[in-house]
Amino acid sequence: MLGLYKHRFCPDGFPDMNASVGLCDPANAQSRRALLDLLNRLRNTGVQKDIDLPMIAVIGNQSAGKSSLIESISGLTLPRSAGTCTRCPTECRLTHTESDWKCIVNLHLNTDERGSPIRPHVVPFGEALTSRTEVEERIRRAQRAILNPRREPETFLRGATVDENETSFSRNYVSLDISGRDLADLSFVDLPGLIASIGQSGRAQDIELVKNLVISYIERPSCLILLTVACETDFENQGAHHLAKQYDPEGKRTVGVLTKPDRIPDGEEEQWIKFIRNDKEPLVNNWYCVRQPGSNDLAQGSGWSWARDLENTFFDNTRPWCDLEDHLQSFLRTSRLTERLSTILAELISKRLPEIQEELYKVLQHTEKDLKDLPPEPPADPVNEALRIISEFLKELSERVEGTPEADGLLQNIRVHTSRFKREIRATAPCFIPWVRNEAHQHRLPPTSFLDNEEKPLAGANNFPVTGAPPNSIYIEEVMERAETSRTRELPDHTPFVVQQNYISEYVEKWKSPSMILFDAVYDVLKKDLDKMVDKHFKRIGRGTAHQSVLMIVQEHLDRVAAHTRDKIDWLVKLEHDPQTQNPDYYLNYRDKFAGYYRSCRHNDDLPARLWMSGNADVNRVLAGLAQLGINSRADALPKLLPSDPMQTGLDIMASVRAYFQVSYKRFVDAVCMAIDHEAVRGVERGLDRALWEGLEVTGPGADERCAAMFLEPASTAGRRQELTRKLERLTSAKTELRQLTL
């Protein structure tokens, strides 16, 4: 239906002055009224705070004839007493009907006494009026109610007065829904007149208050500015024009109105005629001129009908107005202005409707998102909600401890540190050199290739010239010397066990530091994971006290678990200082391999590599020959065939210690990792539920009050929620009104 009305618009959407009458045509009067009625209903929702609605704002300096113009358009008499009409906007909604004249007065309350937003609501102010003479007093009382928001509006409806208003200014406004046979279809807002100076009873801040109120309306792109300029005052001194030009510099949405043409000094008429010709300060929708009756004229005449006749007589018989060309005559008289304003507003609404709908849905979506992004509202049952959140937190913790498949899982992050720990412990293996220090530089220590099938070679381990051996290398003569020194009453061929035990204790002593470093790393991983989960489940609750309390409870629980785990690690290290194993086959197998390795190294640097080389033909022939003699042997046993070695005692000690290292380091790595997993990782879950229940005191006497305080949200969040909720209500109401539009 909107597409039936084809008009020419300026680039910004405002109708061109030379466009067809369009919606002003009587055939389209019903559609025009439907559009204006929709606009009024949208404004009743308060949605103009959120989207740009088309409107007409009447502005002007004090004493610019603005009130007289509004009275003439509406056929009403407005209050003229100081302190009310200059502080409170009044919205006039005129509708042409065939029924009797009536006026309905409403209060539109969008802010409280401090100017803070509240839920927009409309308060009916008395029954519908059927006599024009009653309207002035009703408006005066309505404005008094607006300026005294702490008191019930009903008291002012009954006639209550105050010595001084609670506020000198309010963005809340009075609306007048006026219908009758002699009215045009039009809607506009009468704004307070701009104040040039304050009187004895005024306040300095009132000048800026009124100016800011006017700006809040005219800065909107869809606001049509009805600018009133009094011809009795120098044009350049009228601040309303400067304000309009500031916010509409190209004059596309301003309609100028010259008032009080009967007070132009003789000989100065031509400078005002230039406005009507649009030669001076040109506007897209032109300048108009109206002549309103004074209070004496109304008193002597027969009301507003007589006043219109008086205006017609003035423009028909007064030069230079009566001498203007015919096309300029359409810019004279209140009736022509009213007709044009009605057309512009209706066409603007028609043009803006699709944009309004699109803007409305966008703002609605953003508002719903903003509301959703806020922390949850305080629950009706805070105890159950607290228990539910704790339960969800513990459930996620249990899942993380058990193991989750993602790369950033708790166990995946821990595994990085356990792998490094294993390498660090393995790197503490005693580095035995089977040659004396003075001769060692002539040899190369070959790799222990017989270990390759069970563990990757460490960087820099073995296969190095002895001249570049690690500083902690232990040479054969040192082992022999320690064995000789340790002998007491033993036989010459017996080596005291204390020698092996001391070497074992030396490398075991190195295990404590990497073990604690591992635990500290796991502790950090656990703490970060726990903190992240605490943030996820508790950070958005209330004012943050619950979040902080949970962090402290979890930290204390984790610290208790950590202390117990460190004790376990200390205990495991102490166990390893007492060498023993229940896996003799495992130990003896390693001992034989290391004994053969060290002995073959002393015979030939390359012999170990040849003996343990898979598929070596020479080794296979030797083994085959021994088999023919009835001796079944393996490649790693062949070094036993080598000639006796004077350092054999030292070689045996080295093989024994190195073999036991292979047994003990793997056992220790497993034991420490399992202890940390059981005591710390899984242990953090044990008892945490009770710690949270008791720490947060979510059960027992007074639990309701404690949990309610836990969910009490910050004032800023509550205020934001209230603001967004009211905004959502406005937008939802506006969407409902748009859906009901039928043209």
XYZ file of C-alpha atoms in Angstrom:
743
model
C 0.000 0.000 0.000
C 2.853 2.378 0.770
C 4.041 2.069 -2.800
C 0.853 3.769 -4.081
C 2.061 7.142 -2.864
C 4.698 8.377 -5.271
C 6.388 11.598 -4.265
C 9.635 13.285 -4.990
C 11.975 13.286 -2.020
C 15.197 15.071 -1.261
C 18.246 12.786 -0.979
C 17.763 12.622 2.779
C 14.176 11.424 2.459
C 12.342 14.706 3.060
C 9.585 15.677 0.549
C 10.397 18.214 -2.154
C 8.403 21.432 -1.977
C 7.322 21.065 -5.601
C 6.051 17.507 -5.151
C 2.406 16.636 -5.681
C -0.096 16.991 -2.861
C 0.042 13.212 -2.447
C -1.246 12.138 0.949
C -2.924 15.486 1.440
C -5.439 14.505 -1.231
C -8.832 13.805 0.460
C -8.900 10.391 -1.173
C -5.842 9.477 0.831
C -6.932 11.091 4.087
C -7.687 7.747 5.713
C -4.221 6.422 4.893
C -2.639 9.598 6.171
C -4.521 9.284 9.450
C -3.456 5.639 9.754
C 0.183 6.650 9.341
C -0.085 9.461 11.871
C -1.937 7.182 14.268
C 0.842 4.587 13.917
C 3.426 7.252 14.662
C 1.531 8.297 17.787
C 1.270 4.690 18.989
C 4.983 4.157 18.405
C 5.784 7.270 20.416
C 3.523 6.002 23.194
C 5.852 3.005 23.546
C 8.792 5.357 24.164
C 10.726 3.746 21.301
C 11.846 7.175 20.064
C 14.647 6.763 22.610
C 16.039 3.917 20.522
C 15.170 4.612 16.879
C 14.647 7.753 14.867
C 10.890 8.412 14.437
C 9.568 11.116 12.105
C 8.253 14.112 14.015
C 7.734 17.869 13.876
C 9.461 19.899 16.578
C 8.347 23.492 17.017
C 11.221 25.687 18.159
C 11.783 29.382 18.605
C 13.002 32.019 20.972
C 10.811 33.190 23.793
C 8.209 35.658 22.551
C 8.709 34.501 18.960
C 4.990 33.781 18.594
C 5.486 30.026 18.911
C 2.677 29.504 21.423
C 0.291 31.635 19.366
C 1.085 29.562 16.259
C 0.414 26.332 18.113
C -2.813 27.723 19.512
C -3.903 28.702 16.047
C -3.125 25.269 14.564
C -4.737 23.337 17.404
C -7.541 25.760 18.266
C -6.554 25.695 21.926
C -5.427 28.231 24.455
C -2.162 27.228 26.114
C -1.047 28.175 29.621
C 1.095 31.300 29.623
C 2.175 31.333 33.288
C 5.900 31.280 33.951
C 7.684 28.154 35.104
C 5.530 25.532 33.407
C 5.184 25.741 29.639
C 8.802 26.819 29.261
C 10.003 23.688 31.067
C 7.831 20.887 29.718
C 7.417 19.655 26.121
C 3.844 19.281 24.864
C 2.941 16.924 22.042
C -0.155 17.811 20.009
C -1.798 15.076 17.947
C -4.540 16.440 15.715
C -6.948 14.151 13.874
C -9.738 15.142 11.518
C -12.951 13.234 12.300
C -16.654 13.698 11.651
C -17.425 13.290 15.347
C -17.640 16.031 17.957
C -14.518 17.781 19.209
C -12.685 16.204 22.137
C -9.267 16.310 23.785
C -7.552 13.556 25.777
C -4.615 14.557 28.016
C -1.911 12.024 28.922
C 1.371 12.151 30.832
C 4.341 10.350 29.236
C 6.820 9.381 31.940
C 10.221 8.178 30.721
C 12.541 9.485 33.454
C 12.452 9.886 37.230
C 13.026 13.058 39.239
C 16.797 12.744 38.695
C 16.429 12.361 34.940
C 17.372 8.656 35.026
C 15.506 6.379 32.571
C 12.546 4.420 33.898
C 10.130 2.034 32.237
C 8.147 4.229 29.816
C 4.489 4.420 30.682
C 1.540 6.590 29.804
C -0.646 7.970 32.602
C -4.144 9.182 31.585
C -4.728 12.600 33.095
C -8.466 12.857 33.633
C -11.446 12.124 31.430
C -11.702 13.304 27.829
C -12.538 16.982 27.536
C -15.357 18.101 25.237
C -15.045 21.840 25.817
C -12.085 23.842 24.524
C -12.340 26.220 27.472
C -11.340 23.459 29.901
C -8.125 22.537 28.097
C -5.905 25.401 29.258
C -6.353 24.610 32.956
C -6.020 20.865 32.333
C -2.694 21.418 30.538
C -1.468 23.667 33.342
C -2.217 20.980 35.909
C -0.630 18.264 33.736
C 2.562 20.292 33.396
C 2.564 20.810 37.148
C 2.347 17.023 37.616
C 5.273 16.516 35.213
C 7.466 18.960 37.130
C 6.653 17.349 40.501
C 7.257 13.612 39.883
C 7.415 12.596 43.550
C 3.714 13.325 43.998
C 0.832 11.398 42.517
C -0.494 13.018 39.310
C -4.026 12.591 40.643
C -3.401 15.266 43.295
C -2.629 17.860 40.620
C -5.597 16.743 38.529
C -7.766 17.685 41.507
C -6.188 21.151 41.564
C -3.260 20.911 44.000
C -0.622 23.640 43.729
C 2.963 23.992 44.941
C 5.074 27.003 45.922
C 8.062 25.656 43.998
C 8.326 22.803 41.530
C 10.589 19.845 42.349
C 12.346 20.196 38.983
C 12.680 23.204 36.746
C 12.889 21.013 33.653
C 11.813 17.544 32.555
C 12.123 15.373 29.480
C 8.785 13.819 30.350
C 6.021 15.366 28.316
C 2.289 16.022 28.057
C 0.373 14.761 25.033
C -2.894 16.166 23.707
C -4.919 13.845 21.473
C -7.361 16.225 19.803
C -9.979 15.189 17.274
C -12.759 17.100 15.544
C -14.254 18.280 12.273
C -12.221 21.460 11.861
C -8.764 19.910 12.407
C -6.047 18.822 10.040
C -4.269 15.487 10.432
C -1.057 16.599 12.105
C 1.264 15.756 14.973
C 3.978 17.944 16.463
C 5.927 18.628 19.654
C 5.949 22.079 21.201
C 9.377 22.578 22.777
C 10.254 25.198 25.371
C 11.255 28.555 23.948
C 14.994 29.224 23.902
C 15.944 31.558 26.735
C 18.151 34.530 25.928
C 18.433 35.786 29.516
C 17.064 34.822 32.915
C 14.714 36.870 35.001
C 14.691 37.346 38.740
C 12.992 34.017 39.369
C 15.036 32.097 36.797
C 18.161 30.021 37.193
C 21.345 30.321 35.163
C 21.369 26.623 34.284
C 17.890 26.884 32.760
C 19.359 28.397 29.577
C 21.471 25.314 28.883
C 18.764 22.921 30.077
C 16.251 24.254 27.552
C 18.859 24.423 24.783
C 19.906 20.812 25.382
C 16.278 19.708 25.368
C 15.707 21.376 21.990
C 18.914 19.845 20.592
C 17.871 16.347 21.747
C 14.909 16.628 19.358
C 16.259 18.503 16.339
C 19.507 16.530 16.080
C 17.537 13.492 14.948
C 17.694 13.037 11.151
C 13.935 12.404 10.852
C 12.915 15.460 12.843
C 11.193 18.192 10.805
C 12.133 21.515 12.399
C 9.324 24.084 12.499
C 11.301 27.264 13.096
C 9.346 30.308 14.315
C 10.902 33.727 13.765
C 9.263 36.955 14.978
C 9.316 39.781 12.418
C 9.455 42.378 15.190
C 12.970 41.285 16.209
C 16.204 41.446 14.243
C 16.630 38.103 12.475
C 20.305 37.677 13.349
C 19.541 37.971 17.054
C 17.152 35.010 17.094
C 19.126 32.051 18.424
C 16.621 29.426 17.321
C 17.588 30.001 13.693
C 21.287 29.514 14.462
C 20.504 26.278 16.304
C 18.371 24.959 13.433
C 21.068 25.811 10.904
C 23.695 24.060 13.036
C 21.799 20.753 12.875
C 20.256 21.243 9.410
C 22.859 23.293 7.559
C 21.345 22.663 4.107
C 17.802 23.497 5.187
C 16.386 20.191 3.950
C 14.279 19.452 7.015
C 13.447 22.926 8.265
C 10.196 24.801 7.618
C 10.483 28.488 8.497
C 7.547 30.448 9.894
C 7.518 34.238 10.119
C 5.225 35.467 12.887
C 3.906 38.908 13.868
C 4.069 40.455 10.372
C 1.706 43.179 11.583
C 4.493 44.515 13.814
C 7.056 45.090 11.061
C 8.194 48.736 11.126
C 7.154 50.718 8.041
C 9.591 50.412 5.178
C 11.194 47.169 6.410
C 8.711 44.722 4.897
C 10.876 43.903 1.886
C 13.612 42.269 3.962
C 11.034 39.796 5.251
C 9.453 39.276 1.829
C 12.841 37.913 0.720
C 12.262 34.956 3.042
C 8.909 34.172 1.429
C 10.564 34.321 -1.988
C 13.203 31.950 -0.568
C 15.916 34.377 -1.591
C 17.239 34.816 1.940
C 18.204 31.816 4.081
C 16.547 29.470 1.528
C 14.886 26.290 2.743
C 13.858 23.241 0.739
C 10.317 23.481 2.119
C 10.295 27.273 2.062
C 9.327 29.955 4.543
C 5.739 30.667 5.550
C 4.165 33.686 7.161
C 1.236 33.672 9.595
C -0.589 36.401 11.443
C -1.957 35.349 14.835
C -4.463 37.319 16.913
C -3.427 38.925 20.146
C -5.185 38.238 23.402
C -7.272 41.393 22.918
C -8.358 40.219 19.456
C -9.560 36.896 20.839
C -11.366 38.628 23.653
C -13.196 40.905 21.240
C -13.883 38.279 18.582
C -15.723 34.981 18.405
C -12.858 32.561 18.896
C -10.459 30.885 16.520
C -12.782 30.886 13.500
C -13.005 34.631 13.737
C -9.215 34.755 14.180
C -8.738 32.910 10.862
C -10.976 35.461 9.150
C -8.883 38.207 10.691
C -5.705 36.580 9.327
C -7.230 36.287 5.833
C -8.262 39.925 5.908
C -4.723 40.972 6.869
C -3.029 39.103 4.003
C -5.761 40.070 1.492
C -5.581 43.811 2.193
C -2.111 44.552 3.602
C 0.776 45.466 1.374
C 3.170 44.103 0.353
C 1.592 40.733 1.292
C -1.497 41.158 -0.856
C 0.640 42.076 -3.887
C 2.683 38.839 -3.878
C 2.425 36.543 -6.884
C -0.159 33.746 -6.767
C 2.376 30.980 -6.189
C 3.769 32.872 -3.193
C 0.296 33.302 -1.732
C 0.419 29.561 -0.895
C 3.052 30.411 1.735
C 0.766 32.786 3.618
C -1.778 31.906 6.304
C -1.908 29.270 9.039
C -4.189 26.964 7.060
C -1.655 26.685 4.214
C 1.143 25.985 6.689
C -0.920 23.338 8.485
C -1.816 21.620 5.233
C 1.799 21.522 4.118
C 3.075 20.229 7.477
C 0.479 17.459 7.446
C 1.594 16.411 3.964
C 5.298 16.485 4.751
C 4.895 14.491 7.959
C 2.663 11.820 6.412
C 4.954 11.427 3.415
C 7.984 11.242 5.644
C 6.361 8.502 7.744
C 5.483 6.605 4.560
C 9.041 6.899 3.306
C 10.603 5.957 6.647
C 8.399 2.957 7.524
C 10.596 0.270 5.915
C 13.689 1.859 7.462
C 11.987 2.084 10.856
C 11.125 -1.596 10.712
C 14.692 -2.533 9.749
C 16.198 -0.296 12.439
C 13.764 -1.693 14.990
C 14.727 -5.303 14.338
C 18.453 -4.513 14.394
C 18.207 -2.645 17.694
C 15.969 -5.422 19.045
C 18.551 -8.085 18.176
C 21.403 -6.068 19.697
C 19.374 -5.449 22.841
C 18.522 -9.133 23.224
C 22.208 -9.995 22.779
C 23.312 -7.369 25.307
C 20.769 -8.693 27.784
C 21.891 -12.266 27.178
C 25.540 -11.276 27.703
C 24.789 -10.007 31.207
C 25.411 -12.342 34.151
C 22.370 -14.476 35.108
C 19.668 -12.791 37.152
C 19.568 -13.501 40.901
C 17.639 -16.799 41.199
C 14.336 -17.261 42.980
C 15.794 -20.253 44.867
C 19.402 -19.248 45.636
C 20.260 -22.401 47.642
C 19.294 -24.808 44.866
C 20.996 -22.622 42.291
C 24.203 -22.534 44.342
C 24.156 -26.326 44.714
C 23.473 -26.707 40.991
C 26.433 -24.519 40.031
C 28.729 -26.358 42.463
C 27.532 -29.673 41.034
C 28.212 -28.562 37.446
C 31.665 -27.331 38.453
C 32.507 -30.648 40.143
C 31.157 -32.583 37.163
C 33.400 -30.724 34.742
C 36.358 -31.165 37.100
C 35.704 -34.912 37.209
C 35.612 -35.043 33.403
C 38.863 -33.081 33.131
C 40.593 -35.307 35.699
C 39.373 -38.460 33.968
C 40.648 -37.144 30.653
C 39.157 -35.298 27.695
C 40.130 -35.744 24.035
C 40.969 -32.138 23.178
C 44.569 -30.963 22.709
C 44.240 -28.560 25.645
C 43.054 -31.266 28.018
C 44.355 -31.402 31.571
C 46.194 -34.702 31.094
C 47.600 -33.583 27.739
C 49.103 -30.503 29.362
C 50.573 -32.613 32.166
C 52.040 -35.189 29.755
C 54.455 -32.598 28.369
C 56.057 -32.292 31.801
C 56.110 -36.014 32.598
C 57.940 -36.713 29.314
C 60.539 -34.103 30.177
C 60.827 -35.537 33.691
C 61.591 -39.005 32.320
C 64.366 -37.582 30.129
C 65.836 -35.646 33.055
C 65.916 -38.703 35.332
C 67.402 -40.877 32.593
C 70.076 -38.233 32.041
C 71.332 -38.814 35.614
C 72.706 -42.240 34.610
C 76.311 -42.566 35.873
C 78.758 -42.056 33.001
C 81.356 -44.797 33.525
C 84.514 -44.680 31.379
C 86.218 -48.124 31.078
C 89.683 -46.621 30.618
C 92.027 -44.781 32.931
C 91.893 -41.041 32.620
C 95.351 -40.704 31.050
C 94.536 -43.148 28.235
C 90.857 -42.298 27.739
C 91.550 -39.637 25.101
C 92.856 -42.370 22.782
C 89.448 -44.091 22.698
C 85.907 -43.435 21.593
C 83.040 -44.628 23.802
C 80.582 -46.396 21.465
C 76.781 -46.148 21.826
C 74.880 -48.614 23.992
C 72.981 -49.912 20.983
C 71.539 -52.824 22.981
C 69.250 -50.226 24.691
C 67.924 -48.785 21.431
C 64.979 -51.155 21.297
C 63.566 -49.793 24.582
C 64.518 -46.116 24.695
C 65.660 -43.408 22.316
C 69.295 -42.337 22.623
C 69.734 -39.145 24.622
C 71.347 -36.174 22.905
C 75.087 -36.329 23.594
C 74.923 -39.735 25.300
C 77.842 -42.082 24.523
C 79.546 -42.164 21.131
C 81.835 -39.293 22.034
C 85.623 -38.982 22.176
C 86.578 -39.419 25.797
C 88.400 -36.101 25.594
C 84.942 -34.584 25.291
C 83.340 -36.708 27.986
C 80.937 -35.056 30.455
C 82.545 -33.530 33.557
C 80.724 -36.017 35.804
C 82.389 -39.025 34.082
C 83.665 -41.765 36.357
C 86.926 -43.416 35.189
C 87.882 -47.033 35.815
C 90.787 -46.255 38.157
C 88.430 -44.193 40.367
C 86.101 -47.168 40.667
C 89.013 -49.438 41.503
C 90.319 -47.016 44.088
C 86.904 -46.728 45.764
C 86.594 -50.542 45.838
C 90.006 -50.937 47.413
C 89.351 -48.198 49.972
C 85.997 -49.712 50.968
C 87.407 -53.210 51.616
C 87.609 -54.167 55.316
C 87.966 -57.866 56.244
C 86.696 -59.213 52.927
C 88.622 -61.680 50.795
C 90.666 -60.170 47.978
C 88.162 -61.287 45.338
C 85.180 -59.796 47.186
C 83.897 -56.254 46.597
C 81.981 -54.558 49.447
C 78.347 -53.765 48.472
C 78.778 -50.297 49.922
C 80.679 -49.336 46.764
C 77.646 -49.951 44.534
C 75.363 -48.477 47.183
C 77.298 -45.213 47.270
C 77.242 -44.845 43.503
C 73.504 -45.566 43.527
C 72.868 -43.014 46.294
C 74.769 -40.399 44.318
C 72.525 -40.606 41.296
C 69.347 -41.077 43.394
C 70.184 -37.846 45.208
C 69.912 -36.084 41.855
C 66.315 -37.279 41.410
C 64.673 -35.136 44.064
C 65.044 -31.818 42.241
C 63.528 -32.970 38.893
C 60.735 -34.687 40.835
C 59.814 -31.478 42.638
C 60.147 -29.489 39.420
C 57.730 -31.954 37.808
C 55.267 -31.569 40.650
C 55.510 -27.777 40.578
C 54.747 -27.866 36.854
C 51.773 -30.186 37.404
C 50.630 -27.938 40.252
C 50.690 -24.920 37.930
C 48.744 -26.815 35.260
C 46.196 -27.904 37.856
C 45.863 -24.412 39.294
C 45.380 -22.778 35.901
C 42.824 -25.394 34.913
C 40.969 -25.009 38.192
C 41.059 -21.201 38.001
C 39.662 -21.343 34.479
C 36.825 -23.626 35.589
C 36.110 -21.456 38.626
C 35.927 -18.408 36.354
C 33.596 -20.229 33.983
C 31.122 -21.310 36.669
C 31.390 -18.616 39.347
C 32.792 -15.377 37.891
C 29.448 -14.085 36.594
C 27.660 -14.699 39.899
C 26.605 -11.674 41.903
C 29.150 -9.072 42.890
C 32.142 -11.391 42.696
C 32.237 -12.442 46.352
C 31.258 -16.023 45.492
C 33.955 -16.151 42.830
C 36.616 -14.960 45.257
C 35.427 -17.337 47.965
C 35.533 -20.330 45.635
C 39.010 -19.362 44.430
C 40.227 -19.280 48.043
C 38.534 -22.585 48.947
C 39.925 -24.336 45.880
C 43.383 -22.856 46.495
C 43.428 -24.036 50.102
C 42.253 -27.493 49.038
C 44.882 -27.664 46.306
C 47.594 -26.608 48.750
C 46.622 -29.405 51.144
C 46.745 -31.890 48.294
C 50.114 -30.475 47.191
C 51.664 -30.837 50.654
C 50.562 -34.475 50.825
C 51.918 -35.149 47.328
C 55.315 -33.614 48.132
C 55.541 -35.901 51.157
C 54.876 -38.879 48.896
C 57.627 -37.808 46.500
C 60.094 -37.412 49.387
C 59.175 -40.895 50.572
C 59.757 -42.367 47.099
C 63.194 -40.747 46.879
C 64.108 -42.144 50.289
C 63.043 -45.631 49.185
C 65.477 -45.497 46.271
C 68.425 -44.847 48.610
C 68.029 -48.474 49.761
C 68.875 -50.476 46.586
C 66.863 -53.613 45.970
C 64.742 -55.193 43.279
C 62.301 -58.066 42.966
C 63.130 -58.418 39.262
C 66.477 -60.291 39.284
C 66.143 -61.481 35.692
C 65.673 -57.921 34.505
C 68.651 -56.710 36.538
C 70.958 -59.624 35.614
C 70.165 -59.278 31.935
C 71.221 -55.638 32.017
C 74.286 -56.439 34.146
C 75.520 -59.011 31.643
C 75.000 -56.650 28.738
C 76.811 -53.750 30.422
C 79.624 -56.109 31.610
C 80.145 -57.293 28.030
C 79.902 -53.731 26.757
C 82.575 -52.337 29.114
C 84.911 -55.345 28.659
C 84.682 -55.245 24.842
C 85.315 -51.479 24.915
C 88.630 -52.070 26.687
C 89.614 -54.674 24.095
C 88.638 -52.686 20.995
C 86.638 -49.470 20.466
C 84.690 -51.018 17.578
C 84.017 -54.400 19.131
C 80.781 -53.461 20.953
C 79.249 -52.130 17.775
C 80.208 -55.288 15.845
C 78.921 -57.612 18.571
C 75.507 -55.988 18.795
C 75.137 -55.352 15.088
C 72.181 -57.276 13.767
C 73.152 -59.920 11.163
C 76.941 -59.593 11.581
C 78.412 -62.544 9.578
C 81.534 -62.851 11.742
C 79.524 -63.036 14.939
C 77.170 -65.582 13.401
C 80.108 -67.854 12.376
C 81.524 -67.726 15.918
C 78.169 -68.600 17.456
C 77.738 -71.422 14.935
C 81.197 -72.806 15.788
C 80.459 -72.754 19.515
C 77.188 -74.507 18.852
C 79.087 -77.327 17.094
C 81.128 -77.734 20.286
C 77.885 -78.021 22.229
C 78.128 -74.493 23.654
C 74.988 -72.459 23.060
C 75.648 -68.749 23.516
C 74.462 -65.258 22.509
C 76.331 -62.362 20.948
C 76.257 -60.317 24.150
C 77.991 -63.234 25.995
C 80.942 -63.387 23.632
C 82.966 -60.772 25.574
C 83.370 -63.404 28.290
C 85.775 -65.171 25.910
C 88.124 -62.190 26.029
C 91.345 -62.531 28.057
C 91.210 -61.671 31.720
C 91.396 -57.976 32.571
C 93.287 -56.536 35.582
C 90.451 -54.002 35.971
C 87.758 -56.692 36.045
C 86.637 -55.743 39.574
C 85.969 -52.157 38.479
C 84.211 -53.338 35.330
C 81.924 -55.560 37.407
C 81.020 -52.645 39.729
C 80.329 -50.378 36.771
C 78.097 -53.009 35.102
C 76.235 -53.678 38.359
C 75.550 -50.002 39.095
C 74.627 -49.183 35.500
C 72.294 -52.193 35.278
C 70.570 -51.252 38.515
C 70.100 -47.714 37.204
C 68.101 -49.135 34.280
C 65.869 -50.991 36.739
C 65.497 -48.220 39.298
C 65.078 -45.142 37.092
C 62.149 -46.643 35.183
C 60.577 -47.799 38.429
C 61.075 -44.351 39.971
C 59.700 -42.456 36.981
C 56.562 -44.594 37.009
C 56.181 -44.332 40.791
C 56.536 -40.531 40.893
C 54.181 -39.972 37.944
C 51.608 -42.345 39.430
C 51.923 -40.734 42.871
C 51.368 -37.246 41.421
C 48.443 -38.501 39.367
C 46.825 -40.289 42.307
C 47.577 -37.812 45.075
C 47.396 -34.500 43.194
C 45.506 -34.825 39.903
C 42.876 -37.280 41.071
C 43.340 -36.166 44.658
C 42.170 -32.613 43.954
C 38.727 -34.005 43.217
C 38.496 -35.931 46.470
C 36.887 -33.924 49.252
C 36.466 -30.754 47.181
C 32.676 -31.068 47.225
C 32.577 -30.953 51.023
C 35.127 -28.149 51.100
C 32.896 -26.048 48.833
C 29.690 -26.811 50.722
C 31.268 -25.983 54.050
C 33.291 -23.030 52.803
C 30.358 -21.377 51.051
C 27.923 -22.451 53.804
C 25.266 -23.420 51.278
C 23.525 -25.703 53.759
C 22.287 -25.372 57.300
C 20.535 -22.522 59.132
C 20.693 -19.190 57.322
C 21.661 -20.780 53.992
C 18.902 -18.908 52.134
C 20.189 -15.518 53.260
C 23.836 -16.421 52.588
C 23.098 -17.750 49.115
C 20.876 -14.773 48.319
C 23.744 -12.459 49.243
C 26.038 -14.551 47.052
C 23.844 -13.877 43.999
C 23.248 -10.204 44.769
C 24.455 -8.455 41.614
C 26.387 -5.164 41.430
C 24.377 -1.972 41.187
C 25.892 -1.281 37.770
C 24.779 -4.678 36.435
C 21.314 -4.318 37.975
C 21.008 -0.867 36.444
C 22.176 -2.117 33.066
C 19.737 -5.047 33.218
C 16.889 -2.733 34.135
C 17.818 -0.357 31.326
C 18.020 -3.158 28.731
C 14.811 -4.773 29.985
C 12.903 -1.521 29.602
C 14.455 -0.957 26.206
C 13.426 -4.461 25.153
C 9.869 -3.783 26.348
C 9.755 -0.571 24.314
C 11.072 -2.281 21.204
C 8.731 -5.263 21.596
C 5.738 -2.958 21.989
C 6.828 -0.999 18.921
C 7.196 -4.209 16.921
C 3.653 -5.174 17.916
C 2.349 -1.796 16.729
C 4.139 -2.140 13.387
C 2.600 -5.573 12.859
C -0.868 -4.165 13.415
C -0.476 -1.546 10.701
C -3.169 -1.963 8.025
C -3.436 0.502 5.182
